[in-house]
Amino acid sequence: MAYARTSGKLFEPGKPFTLSRSKLELFITCPRCFYLDRRLGVPQVSGFPFTLNNAVDALLKKEFDVHRAKGTVHPLAQAYGVAARPLAHEKIDVWRDTKRGISYFHEPTMLTIFGAIDDVWVNDDGQLSIVDYKATSTLAPLTLDADYRRAYKRQIEIYQWLFRRNGFVVSPTGYFVYANGKKDRMAFDGKLEFDITLLPYIGNDEWVEEAVVRAHACLMNDTMPRPAKTCEWCAYRARAAEYEG
Ligand code: SF4
């Protein structure tokens, strides 16, 4: 199988550049992988597509769109005492499009940061709440406490930053709509059932601008950053290289 190089434009010092939310997240996780991808055109090895998660996302989107059109609060939000409706806005489909999303040009770095949301709700005071759909299957109680879920929280915070930079009034409270596939059924019977939970998250986007500045400085540097200590891949590569001819 051929190894694919990074598609699209690579960063060139001194020129404007577009950076997605997921690449900013990659910088936070490992500056070296980020540099390899965005500056040198060597992306991480691609994983399998999340087809079941995508199906859940598409169905949730349809369901919330019904309430967007009617201007009503979804029963899930009602059940949790949240009086926010899916926002009806002329740009909602752009913001949800992974190729376009919501963007902001950060003048000091000439980086355009963009990302595609799952949804945005509005409360009676006109404040927006960022909403993200998640799918999982676990018998454990759903929480945002696990370490890897820090990335989910950053996701909400980056979108809060983007919407604020676009002039919107954004509530610190965002929501995860969590679909949890039930494993405790007697039989599969050709269908997967889900429990849907609403998890609120109070975000703080104060770190985002600094991360954008640091990501830019990383790309400007002619030296590649060191590997992340917690990642097994580079350690694997280094170990395997010992046996290469
Ligand atoms: S440590 Fe992991 S994430 Fe970082 S460059 Fe190596 S493979 Fe990529």
Short mmCIF file of C-alpha atoms and ligand atoms in Angstrom, two decimals:
data_model
loop_
_atom_site.label_atom_id
_atom_site.label_comp_id
_atom_site.label_asym_id
_atom_site.label_seq_id
_atom_site.Cartn_x
_atom_site.Cartn_y
_atom_site.Cartn_z
CA MET A 1 0.00 0.00 0.00
CA ALA A 2 1.35 3.44 -0.94
CA TYR A 3 1.96 5.98 1.80
CA ALA A 4 0.10 9.25 1.11
CA ARG A 5 1.79 12.59 1.53
CA THR A 6 -0.09 15.49 3.13
CA SER A 7 -2.67 16.77 0.69
CA GLY A 8 -3.08 20.51 0.15
CA LYS A 9 -0.76 23.39 0.81
CA LEU A 10 2.14 23.18 3.23
CA PHE A 11 3.21 26.01 5.50
CA GLU A 12 5.69 28.45 4.02
CA PRO A 13 7.34 30.97 6.38
CA GLY A 14 6.05 34.51 5.88
CA LYS A 15 2.93 33.46 3.95
CA PRO A 16 -0.70 33.21 5.13
CA PHE A 17 -1.73 29.69 6.01
CA THR A 18 -4.96 27.91 6.94
CA LEU A 19 -4.96 25.64 9.97
CA SER A 20 -7.85 23.41 10.98
CA ARG A 21 -8.92 22.87 14.56
CA SER A 22 -7.81 19.25 14.34
CA LYS A 23 -4.30 20.28 13.26
CA LEU A 24 -4.13 22.76 16.15
CA GLU A 25 -5.10 19.82 18.38
CA LEU A 26 -2.33 17.78 16.75
CA PHE A 27 0.13 20.54 17.66
CA ILE A 28 -1.02 20.38 21.29
CA THR A 29 -0.70 16.58 21.34
CA CYS A 30 2.67 16.42 19.57
CA PRO A 31 4.43 19.40 17.96
CA ARG A 32 6.70 17.01 16.06
CA CYS A 33 3.84 15.22 14.29
CA PHE A 34 2.27 18.61 13.57
CA TYR A 35 5.52 19.90 12.07
CA LEU A 36 6.03 16.74 10.01
CA ASP A 37 2.51 17.09 8.61
CA ARG A 38 2.04 20.84 8.09
CA ARG A 39 5.59 21.88 7.28
CA LEU A 40 7.18 18.78 5.71
CA GLY A 41 4.15 17.04 4.17
CA VAL A 42 4.52 13.80 6.13
CA PRO A 43 1.15 13.06 7.79
CA GLN A 44 0.37 10.49 10.46
CA VAL A 45 -0.63 7.09 9.11
CA SER A 46 -4.38 7.25 8.43
CA GLY A 47 -6.72 5.31 10.70
CA PHE A 48 -9.98 3.56 9.91
CA PRO A 49 -12.98 5.77 9.14
CA PHE A 50 -15.45 6.15 12.03
CA THR A 51 -18.42 5.04 9.94
CA LEU A 52 -20.73 4.13 12.87
CA ASN A 53 -19.96 7.41 14.64
CA ASN A 54 -20.62 9.28 11.40
CA ALA A 55 -24.00 7.54 11.07
CA VAL A 56 -24.92 8.60 14.62
CA ASP A 57 -23.81 12.19 13.87
CA ALA A 58 -25.88 12.31 10.68
CA LEU A 59 -29.01 11.03 12.44
CA LEU A 60 -28.59 13.40 15.39
CA LYS A 61 -28.14 16.27 12.96
CA LYS A 62 -31.42 15.40 11.22
CA GLU A 63 -33.21 15.16 14.55
CA PHE A 64 -31.93 18.53 15.83
CA ASP A 65 -32.66 20.12 12.45
CA VAL A 66 -36.37 19.39 12.95
CA HIS A 67 -36.28 21.53 16.10
CA ARG A 68 -34.10 24.15 14.38
CA ALA A 69 -36.81 24.56 11.72
CA LYS A 70 -39.60 24.76 14.32
CA GLY A 71 -37.64 26.96 16.77
CA THR A 72 -38.30 24.49 19.58
CA VAL A 73 -36.21 23.03 22.38
CA HIS A 74 -35.29 19.36 21.80
CA PRO A 75 -36.87 17.01 24.39
CA LEU A 76 -33.37 15.91 25.46
CA ALA A 77 -32.47 19.50 26.39
CA GLN A 78 -35.87 19.90 28.09
CA ALA A 79 -35.25 16.75 30.13
CA TYR A 80 -32.02 18.31 31.42
CA GLY A 81 -33.66 21.70 32.09
CA VAL A 82 -31.70 23.41 29.28
CA ALA A 83 -33.77 26.11 27.57
CA ALA A 84 -31.63 26.40 24.44
CA ARG A 85 -32.82 25.78 20.88
CA PRO A 86 -30.79 24.70 17.87
CA LEU A 87 -29.74 27.99 16.26
CA ALA A 88 -31.35 28.85 12.92
CA HIS A 89 -28.70 30.89 11.12
CA GLU A 90 -28.02 31.43 7.43
CA LYS A 91 -24.48 30.08 7.89
CA ILE A 92 -25.32 26.93 9.87
CA ASP A 93 -24.61 24.63 6.92
CA VAL A 94 -21.28 26.37 6.25
CA TRP A 95 -20.28 26.05 9.90
CA ARG A 96 -21.10 22.34 9.82
CA ASP A 97 -19.24 21.68 6.58
CA THR A 98 -15.86 20.08 7.32
CA LYS A 99 -14.32 21.79 4.28
CA ARG A 100 -15.47 25.29 5.27
CA GLY A 101 -16.58 25.54 8.92
CA ILE A 102 -16.28 28.74 10.93
CA SER A 103 -13.00 30.58 10.49
CA TYR A 104 -10.99 33.47 11.85
CA PHE A 105 -7.94 35.21 10.41
CA HIS A 106 -5.39 35.74 13.20
CA GLU A 107 -3.49 38.76 11.94
CA PRO A 108 -0.30 38.52 14.04
CA THR A 109 0.48 35.05 12.67
CA MET A 110 -1.40 35.28 9.35
CA LEU A 111 -2.98 31.94 10.27
CA THR A 112 -6.64 31.34 9.43
CA ILE A 113 -8.03 28.95 12.03
CA PHE A 114 -11.15 27.03 11.09
CA GLY A 115 -13.27 24.15 12.30
CA ALA A 116 -16.64 22.54 11.63
CA ILE A 117 -19.10 22.31 14.51
CA ASP A 118 -21.73 19.64 15.05
CA ASP A 119 -24.28 22.14 16.32
CA VAL A 120 -24.80 25.43 18.06
CA TRP A 121 -27.77 26.24 20.31
CA VAL A 122 -29.09 29.60 21.43
CA ASN A 123 -30.71 30.48 24.75
CA ASP A 124 -33.37 33.10 25.45
CA ASP A 125 -30.67 35.74 26.12
CA GLY A 126 -29.17 35.22 22.66
CA GLN A 127 -26.07 33.46 24.02
CA LEU A 128 -24.72 30.62 21.91
CA SER A 129 -23.71 27.23 23.25
CA ILE A 130 -21.35 25.02 21.26
CA VAL A 131 -22.67 21.47 20.95
CA ASP A 132 -20.71 18.38 20.00
CA TYR A 133 -22.13 14.94 19.25
CA LYS A 134 -20.23 11.92 20.53
CA ALA A 135 -20.87 8.21 20.13
CA THR A 136 -19.50 5.48 22.32
CA SER A 137 -20.45 2.13 23.82
CA THR A 138 -19.63 1.64 27.46
CA LEU A 139 -21.21 0.19 30.58
CA ALA A 140 -19.30 2.71 32.73
CA PRO A 141 -20.97 5.98 33.74
CA LEU A 142 -20.41 8.68 31.11
CA THR A 143 -18.16 11.48 32.33
CA LEU A 144 -15.66 13.93 30.85
CA ASP A 145 -13.04 13.04 33.45
CA ALA A 146 -10.87 10.61 31.49
CA ASP A 147 -7.57 12.11 30.39
CA TYR A 148 -8.19 11.54 26.68
CA ARG A 149 -11.42 13.51 26.97
CA ARG A 150 -9.34 16.63 27.57
CA ALA A 151 -9.18 16.80 23.76
CA TYR A 152 -13.00 16.89 23.61
CA LYS A 153 -13.00 19.83 26.02
CA ARG A 154 -10.39 21.66 23.95
CA GLN A 155 -12.57 21.06 20.90
CA ILE A 156 -15.47 22.96 22.51
CA GLU A 157 -13.10 25.70 23.70
CA ILE A 158 -11.59 26.26 20.25
CA TYR A 159 -15.10 26.63 18.77
CA GLN A 160 -16.03 29.02 21.57
CA TRP A 161 -12.95 31.09 20.64
CA LEU A 162 -13.84 31.00 16.94
CA PHE A 163 -17.43 32.11 17.51
CA ARG A 164 -16.36 34.87 19.89
CA ARG A 165 -13.78 36.08 17.36
CA ASN A 166 -16.61 36.20 14.83
CA GLY A 167 -18.53 38.59 17.07
CA PHE A 168 -21.00 36.20 18.72
CA VAL A 169 -21.89 36.20 22.39
CA VAL A 170 -20.96 32.70 23.55
CA SER A 171 -21.97 31.05 26.80
CA PRO A 172 -19.10 29.37 28.67
CA THR A 173 -21.36 26.30 28.86
CA GLY A 174 -21.17 23.95 25.91
CA TYR A 175 -22.83 20.54 25.62
CA PHE A 176 -21.89 17.04 24.56
CA VAL A 177 -24.78 15.01 23.19
CA TYR A 178 -23.54 11.53 24.03
CA ALA A 179 -25.01 8.47 22.27
CA ASN A 180 -24.09 5.35 24.21
CA GLY A 181 -24.66 2.07 22.32
CA LYS A 182 -26.31 -0.48 24.64
CA LYS A 183 -24.33 -3.66 25.11
CA ASP A 184 -26.69 -5.18 27.65
CA ARG A 185 -29.39 -6.30 25.15
CA MET A 186 -30.27 -9.99 24.96
CA ALA A 187 -29.58 -10.11 21.21
CA PHE A 188 -28.43 -7.90 18.38
CA ASP A 189 -31.53 -8.44 16.16
CA GLY A 190 -29.98 -6.23 13.48
CA LYS A 191 -30.25 -3.03 15.48
CA LEU A 192 -28.15 -1.08 17.90
CA GLU A 193 -29.98 0.91 20.56
CA PHE A 194 -28.57 3.98 22.24
CA ASP A 195 -29.03 5.91 25.45
CA ILE A 196 -28.65 9.63 24.83
CA THR A 197 -27.10 11.77 27.56
CA LEU A 198 -26.48 15.50 27.67
CA LEU A 199 -23.21 16.43 29.37
CA PRO A 200 -22.63 20.13 30.02
CA TYR A 201 -19.10 21.47 29.97
CA ILE A 202 -17.98 24.91 31.16
CA GLY A 203 -15.16 25.88 28.84
CA ASN A 204 -12.40 28.45 29.06
CA ASP A 205 -10.90 29.54 25.73
CA GLU A 206 -8.15 31.76 27.21
CA TRP A 207 -5.41 29.35 26.13
CA VAL A 208 -6.39 29.22 22.45
CA GLU A 209 -4.67 32.37 21.19
CA GLU A 210 -1.41 31.43 22.87
CA ALA A 211 -1.63 27.96 21.30
CA VAL A 212 -2.11 29.56 17.86
CA VAL A 213 0.99 31.72 18.42
CA ARG A 214 3.04 28.73 19.59
CA ALA A 215 1.87 26.57 16.67
CA HIS A 216 2.98 29.32 14.31
CA ALA A 217 6.36 29.63 16.02
CA CYS A 218 6.75 25.86 15.68
CA LEU A 219 6.09 26.03 11.94
CA MET A 220 8.51 28.96 11.52
CA ASN A 221 11.33 27.01 13.12
CA ASP A 222 13.79 25.20 10.86
CA THR A 223 14.34 22.53 13.49
CA MET A 224 11.88 19.71 14.04
CA PRO A 225 10.51 19.45 17.61
CA ARG A 226 11.25 16.41 19.76
CA PRO A 227 8.77 13.47 19.87
CA ALA A 228 6.08 13.39 22.55
CA LYS A 229 7.24 11.26 25.49
CA THR A 230 3.85 9.60 25.84
CA CYS A 231 3.53 8.40 22.22
CA GLU A 232 4.57 4.85 21.37
CA TRP A 233 4.88 5.36 17.61
CA CYS A 234 8.19 7.20 17.46
CA ALA A 235 9.66 4.84 20.03
CA TYR A 236 8.48 1.94 17.82
CA ARG A 237 10.01 3.54 14.73
CA ALA A 238 13.34 4.15 16.49
CA ARG A 239 13.39 0.57 17.78
CA ALA A 240 12.47 -0.89 14.37
CA ALA A 241 15.16 1.26 12.69
CA GLU A 242 17.80 -0.53 14.77
CA TYR A 243 17.09 -3.65 12.68
CA GLU A 244 16.89 -1.97 9.26
CA GLY A 245 19.73 -2.57 6.86
S1 SF4 B 1 5.81 10.99 19.07
FE1 SF4 B 1 4.02 10.13 18.12
S2 SF4 B 1 2.74 11.82 17.69
FE2 SF4 B 1 4.83 12.60 17.98
S3 SF4 B 1 5.90 12.60 16.01
FE3 SF4 B 1 6.24 10.66 16.94
S4 SF4 B 1 4.60 9.41 16.10
FE4 SF4 B 1 3.96 11.49 15.84
#
